[in-house]
PDB file of C-alpha atoms and ligand atoms in Angstrom:
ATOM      1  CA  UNK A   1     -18.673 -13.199 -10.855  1.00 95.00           C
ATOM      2  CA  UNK A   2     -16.679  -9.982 -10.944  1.00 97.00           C
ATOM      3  CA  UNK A   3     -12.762  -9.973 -10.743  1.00 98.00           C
ATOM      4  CA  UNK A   4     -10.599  -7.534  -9.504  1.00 98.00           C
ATOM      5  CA  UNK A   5      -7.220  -7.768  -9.408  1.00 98.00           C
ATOM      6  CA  UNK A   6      -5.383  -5.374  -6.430  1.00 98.00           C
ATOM      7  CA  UNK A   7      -1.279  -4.430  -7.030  1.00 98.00           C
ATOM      8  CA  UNK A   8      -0.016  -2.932  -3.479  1.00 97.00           C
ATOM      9  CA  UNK A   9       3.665  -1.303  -4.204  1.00 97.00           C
ATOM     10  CA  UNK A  10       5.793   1.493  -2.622  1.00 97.00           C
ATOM     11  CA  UNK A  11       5.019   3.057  -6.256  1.00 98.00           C
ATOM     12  CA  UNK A  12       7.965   5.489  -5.084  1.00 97.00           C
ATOM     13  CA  UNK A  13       7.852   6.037  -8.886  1.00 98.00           C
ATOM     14  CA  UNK A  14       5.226   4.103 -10.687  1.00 98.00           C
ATOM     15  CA  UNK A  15       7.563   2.315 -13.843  1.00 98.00           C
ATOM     16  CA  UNK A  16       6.599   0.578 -16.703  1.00 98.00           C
ATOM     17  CA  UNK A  17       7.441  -2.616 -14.666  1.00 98.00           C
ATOM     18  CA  UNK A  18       4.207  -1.946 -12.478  1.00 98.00           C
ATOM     19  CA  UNK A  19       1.930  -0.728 -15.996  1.00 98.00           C
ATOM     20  CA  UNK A  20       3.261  -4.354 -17.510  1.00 98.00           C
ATOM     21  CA  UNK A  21       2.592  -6.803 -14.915  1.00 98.00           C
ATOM     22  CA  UNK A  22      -0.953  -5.226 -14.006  1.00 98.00           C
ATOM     23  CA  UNK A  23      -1.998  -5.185 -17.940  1.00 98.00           C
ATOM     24  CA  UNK A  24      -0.520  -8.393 -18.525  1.00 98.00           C
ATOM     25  CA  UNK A  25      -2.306 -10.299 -14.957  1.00 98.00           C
ATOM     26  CA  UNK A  26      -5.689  -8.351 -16.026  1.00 98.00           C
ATOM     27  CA  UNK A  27      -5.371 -10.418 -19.948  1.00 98.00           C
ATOM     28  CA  UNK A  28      -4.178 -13.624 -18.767  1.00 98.00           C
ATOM     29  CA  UNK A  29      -6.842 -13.832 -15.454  1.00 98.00           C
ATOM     30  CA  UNK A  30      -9.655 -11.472 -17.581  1.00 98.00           C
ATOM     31  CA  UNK A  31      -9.572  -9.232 -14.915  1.00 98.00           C
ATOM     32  CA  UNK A  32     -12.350  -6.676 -14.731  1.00 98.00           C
ATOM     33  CA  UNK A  33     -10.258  -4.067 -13.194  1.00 98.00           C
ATOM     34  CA  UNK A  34      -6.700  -4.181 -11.434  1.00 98.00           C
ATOM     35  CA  UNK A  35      -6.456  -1.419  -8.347  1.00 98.00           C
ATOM     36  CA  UNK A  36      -2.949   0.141  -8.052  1.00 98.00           C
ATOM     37  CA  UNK A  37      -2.897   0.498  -3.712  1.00 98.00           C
ATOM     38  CA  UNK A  38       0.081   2.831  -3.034  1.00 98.00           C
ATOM     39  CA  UNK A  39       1.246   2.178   0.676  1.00 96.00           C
ATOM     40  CA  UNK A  40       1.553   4.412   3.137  1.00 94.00           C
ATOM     41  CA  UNK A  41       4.788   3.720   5.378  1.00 88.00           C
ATOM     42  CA  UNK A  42       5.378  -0.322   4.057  1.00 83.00           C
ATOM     43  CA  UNK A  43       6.076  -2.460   6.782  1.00 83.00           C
ATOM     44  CA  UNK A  44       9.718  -3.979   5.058  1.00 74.00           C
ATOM     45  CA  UNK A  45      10.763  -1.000   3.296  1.00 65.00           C
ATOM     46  CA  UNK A  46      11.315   2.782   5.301  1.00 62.00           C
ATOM     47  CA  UNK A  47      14.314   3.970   3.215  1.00 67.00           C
ATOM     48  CA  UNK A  48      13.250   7.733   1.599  1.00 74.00           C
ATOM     49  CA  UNK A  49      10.273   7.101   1.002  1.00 91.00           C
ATOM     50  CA  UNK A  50       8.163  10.272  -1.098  1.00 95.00           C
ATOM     51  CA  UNK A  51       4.745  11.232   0.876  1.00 94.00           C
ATOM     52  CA  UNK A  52       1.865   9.961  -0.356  1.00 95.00           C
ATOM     53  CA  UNK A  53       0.245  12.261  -2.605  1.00 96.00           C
ATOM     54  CA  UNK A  54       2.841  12.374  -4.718  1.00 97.00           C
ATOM     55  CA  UNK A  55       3.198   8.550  -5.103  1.00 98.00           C
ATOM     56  CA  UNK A  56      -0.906   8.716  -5.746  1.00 98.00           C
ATOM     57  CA  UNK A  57      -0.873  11.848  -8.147  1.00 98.00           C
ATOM     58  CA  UNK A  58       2.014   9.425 -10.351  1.00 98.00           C
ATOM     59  CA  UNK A  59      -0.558   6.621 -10.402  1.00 98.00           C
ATOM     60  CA  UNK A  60      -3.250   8.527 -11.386  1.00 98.00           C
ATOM     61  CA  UNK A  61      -1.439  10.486 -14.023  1.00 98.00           C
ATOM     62  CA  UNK A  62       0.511   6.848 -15.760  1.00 98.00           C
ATOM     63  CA  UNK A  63      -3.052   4.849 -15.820  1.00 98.00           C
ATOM     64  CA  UNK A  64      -5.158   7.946 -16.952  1.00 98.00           C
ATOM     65  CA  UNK A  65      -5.805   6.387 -20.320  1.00 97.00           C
ATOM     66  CA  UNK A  66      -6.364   2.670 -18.950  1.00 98.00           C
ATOM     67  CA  UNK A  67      -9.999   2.147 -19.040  1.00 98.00           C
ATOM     68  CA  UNK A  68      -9.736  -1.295 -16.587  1.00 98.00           C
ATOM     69  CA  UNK A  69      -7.203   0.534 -14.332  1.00 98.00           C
ATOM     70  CA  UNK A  70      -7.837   2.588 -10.989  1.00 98.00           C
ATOM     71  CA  UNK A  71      -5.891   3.648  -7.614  1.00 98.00           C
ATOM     72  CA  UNK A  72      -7.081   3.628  -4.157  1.00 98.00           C
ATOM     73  CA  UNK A  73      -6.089   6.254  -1.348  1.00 97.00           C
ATOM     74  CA  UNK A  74      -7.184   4.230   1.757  1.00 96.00           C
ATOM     75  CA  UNK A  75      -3.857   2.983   2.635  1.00 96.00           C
ATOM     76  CA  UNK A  76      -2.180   6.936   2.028  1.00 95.00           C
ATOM     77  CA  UNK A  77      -4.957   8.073   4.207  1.00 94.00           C
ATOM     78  CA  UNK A  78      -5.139   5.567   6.619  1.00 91.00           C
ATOM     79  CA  UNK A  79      -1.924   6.930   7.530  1.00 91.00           C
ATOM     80  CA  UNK A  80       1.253   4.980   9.841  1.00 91.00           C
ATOM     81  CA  UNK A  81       2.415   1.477   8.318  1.00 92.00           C
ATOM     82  CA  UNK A  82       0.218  -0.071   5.993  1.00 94.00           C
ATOM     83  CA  UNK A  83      -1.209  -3.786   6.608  1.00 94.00           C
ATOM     84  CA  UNK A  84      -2.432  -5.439   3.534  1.00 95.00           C
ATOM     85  CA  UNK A  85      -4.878  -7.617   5.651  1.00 97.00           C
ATOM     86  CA  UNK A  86      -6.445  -4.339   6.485  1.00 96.00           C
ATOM     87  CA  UNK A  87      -6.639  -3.044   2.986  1.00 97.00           C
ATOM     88  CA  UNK A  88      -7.944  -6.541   1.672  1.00 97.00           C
ATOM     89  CA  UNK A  89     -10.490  -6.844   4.310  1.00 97.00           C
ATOM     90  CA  UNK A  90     -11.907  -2.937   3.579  1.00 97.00           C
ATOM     91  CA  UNK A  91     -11.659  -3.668  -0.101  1.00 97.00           C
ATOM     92  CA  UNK A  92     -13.734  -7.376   0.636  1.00 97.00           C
ATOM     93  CA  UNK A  93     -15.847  -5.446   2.040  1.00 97.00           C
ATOM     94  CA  UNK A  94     -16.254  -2.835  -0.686  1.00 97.00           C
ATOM     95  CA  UNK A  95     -16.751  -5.352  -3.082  1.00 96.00           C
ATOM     96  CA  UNK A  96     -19.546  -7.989  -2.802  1.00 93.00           C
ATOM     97  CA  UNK A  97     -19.781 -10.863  -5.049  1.00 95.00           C
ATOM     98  CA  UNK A  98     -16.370 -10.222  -6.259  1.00 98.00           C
ATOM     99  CA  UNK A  99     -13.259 -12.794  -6.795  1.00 98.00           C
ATOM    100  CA  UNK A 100     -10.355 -10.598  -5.447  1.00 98.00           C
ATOM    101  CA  UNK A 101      -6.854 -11.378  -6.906  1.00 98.00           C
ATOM    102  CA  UNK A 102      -3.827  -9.866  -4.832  1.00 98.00           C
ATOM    103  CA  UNK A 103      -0.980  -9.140  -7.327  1.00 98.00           C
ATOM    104  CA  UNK A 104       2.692  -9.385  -7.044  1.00 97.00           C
ATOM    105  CA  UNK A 105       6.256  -9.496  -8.346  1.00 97.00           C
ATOM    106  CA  UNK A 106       8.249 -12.422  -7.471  1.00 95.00           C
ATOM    107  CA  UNK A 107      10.791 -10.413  -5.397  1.00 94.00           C
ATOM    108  CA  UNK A 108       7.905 -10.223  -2.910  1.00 92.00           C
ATOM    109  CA  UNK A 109       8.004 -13.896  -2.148  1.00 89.00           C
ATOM    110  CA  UNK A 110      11.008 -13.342   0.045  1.00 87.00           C
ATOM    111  CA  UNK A 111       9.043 -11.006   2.021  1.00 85.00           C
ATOM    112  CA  UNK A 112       5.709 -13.281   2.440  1.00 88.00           C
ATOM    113  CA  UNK A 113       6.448 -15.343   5.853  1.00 85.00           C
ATOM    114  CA  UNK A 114       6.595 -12.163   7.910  1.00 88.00           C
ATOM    115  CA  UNK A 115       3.385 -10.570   6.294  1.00 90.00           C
ATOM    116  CA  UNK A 116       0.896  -9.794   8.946  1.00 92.00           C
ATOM    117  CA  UNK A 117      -1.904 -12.248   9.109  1.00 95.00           C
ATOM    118  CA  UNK A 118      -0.404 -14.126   5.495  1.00 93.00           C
ATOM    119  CA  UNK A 119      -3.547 -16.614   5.681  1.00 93.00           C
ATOM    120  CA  UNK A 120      -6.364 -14.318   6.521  1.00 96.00           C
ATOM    121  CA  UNK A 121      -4.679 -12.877   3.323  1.00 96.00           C
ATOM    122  CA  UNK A 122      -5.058 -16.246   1.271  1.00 95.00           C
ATOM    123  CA  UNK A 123      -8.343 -16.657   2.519  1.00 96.00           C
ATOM    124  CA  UNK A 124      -9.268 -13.362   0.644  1.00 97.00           C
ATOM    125  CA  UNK A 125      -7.735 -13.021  -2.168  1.00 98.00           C
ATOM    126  CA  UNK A 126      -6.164 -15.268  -4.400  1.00 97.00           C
ATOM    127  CA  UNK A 127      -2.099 -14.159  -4.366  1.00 96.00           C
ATOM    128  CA  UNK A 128      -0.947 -14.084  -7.837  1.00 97.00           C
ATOM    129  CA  UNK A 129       2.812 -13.818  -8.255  1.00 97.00           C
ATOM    130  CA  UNK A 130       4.633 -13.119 -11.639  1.00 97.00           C
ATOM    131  CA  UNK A 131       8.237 -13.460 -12.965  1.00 96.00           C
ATOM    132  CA  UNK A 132      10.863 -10.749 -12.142  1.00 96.00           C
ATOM    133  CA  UNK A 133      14.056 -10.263 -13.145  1.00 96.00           C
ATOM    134  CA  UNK A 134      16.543 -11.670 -10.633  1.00 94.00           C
ATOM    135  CA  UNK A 135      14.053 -13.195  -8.502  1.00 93.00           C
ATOM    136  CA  UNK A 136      12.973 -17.413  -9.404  1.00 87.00           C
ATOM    137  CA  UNK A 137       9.507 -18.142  -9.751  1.00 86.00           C
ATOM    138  CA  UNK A 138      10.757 -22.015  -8.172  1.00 83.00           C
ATOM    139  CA  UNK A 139       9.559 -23.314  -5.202  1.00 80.00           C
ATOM    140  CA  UNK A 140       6.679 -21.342  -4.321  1.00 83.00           C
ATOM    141  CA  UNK A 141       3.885 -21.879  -1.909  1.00 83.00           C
ATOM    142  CA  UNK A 142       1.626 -24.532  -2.315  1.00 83.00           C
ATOM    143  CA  UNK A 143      -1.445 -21.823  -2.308  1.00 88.00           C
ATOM    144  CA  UNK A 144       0.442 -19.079  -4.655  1.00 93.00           C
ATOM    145  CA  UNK A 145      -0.670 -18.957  -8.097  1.00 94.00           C
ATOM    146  CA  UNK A 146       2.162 -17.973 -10.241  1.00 95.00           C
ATOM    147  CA  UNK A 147       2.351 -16.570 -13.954  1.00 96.00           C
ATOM    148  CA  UNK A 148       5.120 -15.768 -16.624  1.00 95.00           C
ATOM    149  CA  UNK A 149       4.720 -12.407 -17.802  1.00 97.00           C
ATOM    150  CA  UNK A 150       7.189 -10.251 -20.083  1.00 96.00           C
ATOM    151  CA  UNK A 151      10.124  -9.509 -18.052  1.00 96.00           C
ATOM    152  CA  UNK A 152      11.102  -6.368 -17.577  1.00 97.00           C
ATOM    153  CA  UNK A 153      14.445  -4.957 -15.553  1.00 97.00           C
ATOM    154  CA  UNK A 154      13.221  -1.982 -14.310  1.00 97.00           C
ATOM    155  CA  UNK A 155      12.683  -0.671 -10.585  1.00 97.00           C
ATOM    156  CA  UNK A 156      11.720   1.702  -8.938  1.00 97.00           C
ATOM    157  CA  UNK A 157      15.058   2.215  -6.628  1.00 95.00           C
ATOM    158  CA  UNK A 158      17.380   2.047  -9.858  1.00 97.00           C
ATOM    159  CA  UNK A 159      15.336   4.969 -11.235  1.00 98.00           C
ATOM    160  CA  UNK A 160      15.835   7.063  -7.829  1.00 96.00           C
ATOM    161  CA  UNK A 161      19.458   6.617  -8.339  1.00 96.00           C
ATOM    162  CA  UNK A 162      19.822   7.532 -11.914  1.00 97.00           C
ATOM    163  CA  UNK A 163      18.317  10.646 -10.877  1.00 97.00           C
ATOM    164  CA  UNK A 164      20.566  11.346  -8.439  1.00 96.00           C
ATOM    165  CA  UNK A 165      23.451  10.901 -10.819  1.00 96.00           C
ATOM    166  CA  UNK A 166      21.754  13.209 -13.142  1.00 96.00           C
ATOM    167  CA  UNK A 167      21.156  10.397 -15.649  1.00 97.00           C
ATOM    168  CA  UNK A 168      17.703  10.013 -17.615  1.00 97.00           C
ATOM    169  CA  UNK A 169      14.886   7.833 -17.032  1.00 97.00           C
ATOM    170  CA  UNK A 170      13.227   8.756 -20.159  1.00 96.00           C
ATOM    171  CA  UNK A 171      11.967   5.767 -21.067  1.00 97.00           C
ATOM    172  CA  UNK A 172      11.526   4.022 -17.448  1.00 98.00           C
ATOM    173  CA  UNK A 173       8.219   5.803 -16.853  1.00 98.00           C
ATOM    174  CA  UNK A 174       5.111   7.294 -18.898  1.00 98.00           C
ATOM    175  CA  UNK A 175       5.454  10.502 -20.483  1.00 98.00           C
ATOM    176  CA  UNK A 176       3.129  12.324 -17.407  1.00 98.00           C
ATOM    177  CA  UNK A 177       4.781  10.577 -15.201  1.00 98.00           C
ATOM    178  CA  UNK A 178       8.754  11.721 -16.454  1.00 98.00           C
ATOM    179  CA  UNK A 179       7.304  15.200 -16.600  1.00 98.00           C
ATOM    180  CA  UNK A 180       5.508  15.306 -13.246  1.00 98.00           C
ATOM    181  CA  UNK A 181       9.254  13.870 -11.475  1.00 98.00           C
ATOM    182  CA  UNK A 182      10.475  16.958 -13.452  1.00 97.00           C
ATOM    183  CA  UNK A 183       8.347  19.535 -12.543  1.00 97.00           C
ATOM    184  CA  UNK A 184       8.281  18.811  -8.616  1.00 97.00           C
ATOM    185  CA  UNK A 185      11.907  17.923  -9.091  1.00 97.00           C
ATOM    186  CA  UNK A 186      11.467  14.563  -7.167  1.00 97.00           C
ATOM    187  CA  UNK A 187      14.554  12.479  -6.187  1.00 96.00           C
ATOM    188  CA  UNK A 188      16.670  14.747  -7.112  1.00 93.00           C
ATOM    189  CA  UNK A 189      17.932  15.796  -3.522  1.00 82.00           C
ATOM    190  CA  UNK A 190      19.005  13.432  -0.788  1.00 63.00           C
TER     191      UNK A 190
HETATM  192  P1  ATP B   1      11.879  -0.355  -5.125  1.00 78.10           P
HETATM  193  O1  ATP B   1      12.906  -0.549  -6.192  1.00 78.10           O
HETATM  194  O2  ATP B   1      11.795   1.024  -4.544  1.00 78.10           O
HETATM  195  O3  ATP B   1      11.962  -1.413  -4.033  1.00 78.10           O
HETATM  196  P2  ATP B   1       9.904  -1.565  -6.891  1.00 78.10           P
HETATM  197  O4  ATP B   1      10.337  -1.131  -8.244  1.00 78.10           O
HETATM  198  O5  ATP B   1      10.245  -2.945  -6.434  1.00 78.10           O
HETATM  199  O6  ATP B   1      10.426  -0.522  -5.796  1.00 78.10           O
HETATM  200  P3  ATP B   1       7.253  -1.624  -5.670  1.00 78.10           P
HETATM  201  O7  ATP B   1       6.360  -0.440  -5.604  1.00 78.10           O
HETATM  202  O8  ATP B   1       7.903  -2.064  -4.423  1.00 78.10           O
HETATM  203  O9  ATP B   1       8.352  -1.307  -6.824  1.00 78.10           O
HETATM  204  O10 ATP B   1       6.490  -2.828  -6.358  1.00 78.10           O
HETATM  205  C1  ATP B   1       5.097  -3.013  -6.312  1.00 78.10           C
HETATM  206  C2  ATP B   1       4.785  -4.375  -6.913  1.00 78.10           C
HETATM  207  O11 ATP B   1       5.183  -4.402  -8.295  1.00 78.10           O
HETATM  208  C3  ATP B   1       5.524  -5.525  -6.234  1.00 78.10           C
HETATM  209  O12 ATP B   1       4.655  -6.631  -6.192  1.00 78.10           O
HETATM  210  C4  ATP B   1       6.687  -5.801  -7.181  1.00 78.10           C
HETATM  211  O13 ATP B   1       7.100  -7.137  -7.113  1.00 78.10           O
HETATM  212  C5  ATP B   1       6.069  -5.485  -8.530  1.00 78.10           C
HETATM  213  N1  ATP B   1       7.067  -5.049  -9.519  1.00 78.10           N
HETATM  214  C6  ATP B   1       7.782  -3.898  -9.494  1.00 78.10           C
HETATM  215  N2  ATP B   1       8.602  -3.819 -10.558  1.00 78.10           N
HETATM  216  C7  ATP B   1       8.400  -4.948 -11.287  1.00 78.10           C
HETATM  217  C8  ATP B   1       8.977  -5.454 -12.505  1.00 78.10           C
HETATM  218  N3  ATP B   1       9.925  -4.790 -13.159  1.00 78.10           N
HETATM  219  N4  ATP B   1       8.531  -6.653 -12.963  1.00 78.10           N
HETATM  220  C9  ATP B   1       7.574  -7.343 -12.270  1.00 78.10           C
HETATM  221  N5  ATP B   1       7.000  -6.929 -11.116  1.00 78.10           N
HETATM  222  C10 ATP B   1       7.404  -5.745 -10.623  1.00 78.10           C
END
């Protein structure tokens, strides 16, 4: 059977923190393909967030050369907040015959109890949570599978910042992805 692994995110920018923990899920699970579902307004998170298309052309542009990666729009253009229940029921339906695997960080774990519909969700897809810094992988759910990946310190909402103070993020993003922020001269204002 066919497994695809699904990482929902804000992606408000994609990081190397997001390229790391879908690459290193896909090799430890042998993932046939891990799809990067940017959100359209999240349900938990409304401060500044970029529109959608940008958030989507950033995706596209940091997994270009990832053979087993791919993004999905339905969330961007289902418009208003985005449910994952909704996206994991489209995408079960998409997908026949196919063991789905919903990625996460650990940080999300906090968030989990006030998910809509959190077992429909379970009952879909199997949630997959790794290791972030400054969030424990201890006591999780009894039905979360959890995995120790390379950590990595790096978010999204720390690189919004340092561009606002006119710092680099060089290194905190792909190449396409550093020159694309530059070009549409993204979080620079406030
Ligand atoms: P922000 O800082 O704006 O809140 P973020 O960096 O946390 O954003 P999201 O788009 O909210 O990024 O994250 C999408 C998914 O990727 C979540 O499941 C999150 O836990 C995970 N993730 C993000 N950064 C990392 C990281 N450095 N290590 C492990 N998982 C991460």
């Amino acid at each position: 059977m066919k497994k695809i692994g699904i990482l929902g995110g804000t992606f408000n920018p994609i990081h190397f923190g997001h390229l790391i923990l879908a690459e290193e899920v896909r090799e430890a699970l042998k993932l046939d393909k891990v799809i990067f579902v940017p959100t359209n307004l999240p349900p938990h998170k409304h401060n500044n967030i970029l529109e959608g298309k940008y958030r989507y052309d950033m995706i596209k542009l940091a997994i270009a050369d990832n053979k087993y990666f791919d993004v999905s729009d339905v969330e961007t253009k289902r418009g208003g907040v985005s449910f994952t229940i909704d996206t994991l029921r489209l995408l079960r339906s998409r997908y026949k015959k196919t063991q789905l695997f919903f990625i996460s960080g650990s940080d999300v774990l906090k968030y989990l109890p006030k998910w809509k519909d959190v077992d429909k969700i379970l009952k879909i897809a199997k949630f997959v949570v790794a290791n972030r810094p400054g969030y424990s992988l201890k006591k999780i759910p009894r039905k979360i599978t959890t995995l120790e990946i390379r950590p990595l310190a790096i978010s999204a909402y720390e690189i919004r910042k340092l561009i606002k103070k006119k710092r680099s993020i060089r290194y905190f993003v792909p190449k396409e992805v550093f020159k694309y922020i530059e070009k549409n001269k993204l979080y620079s204002k406030n």
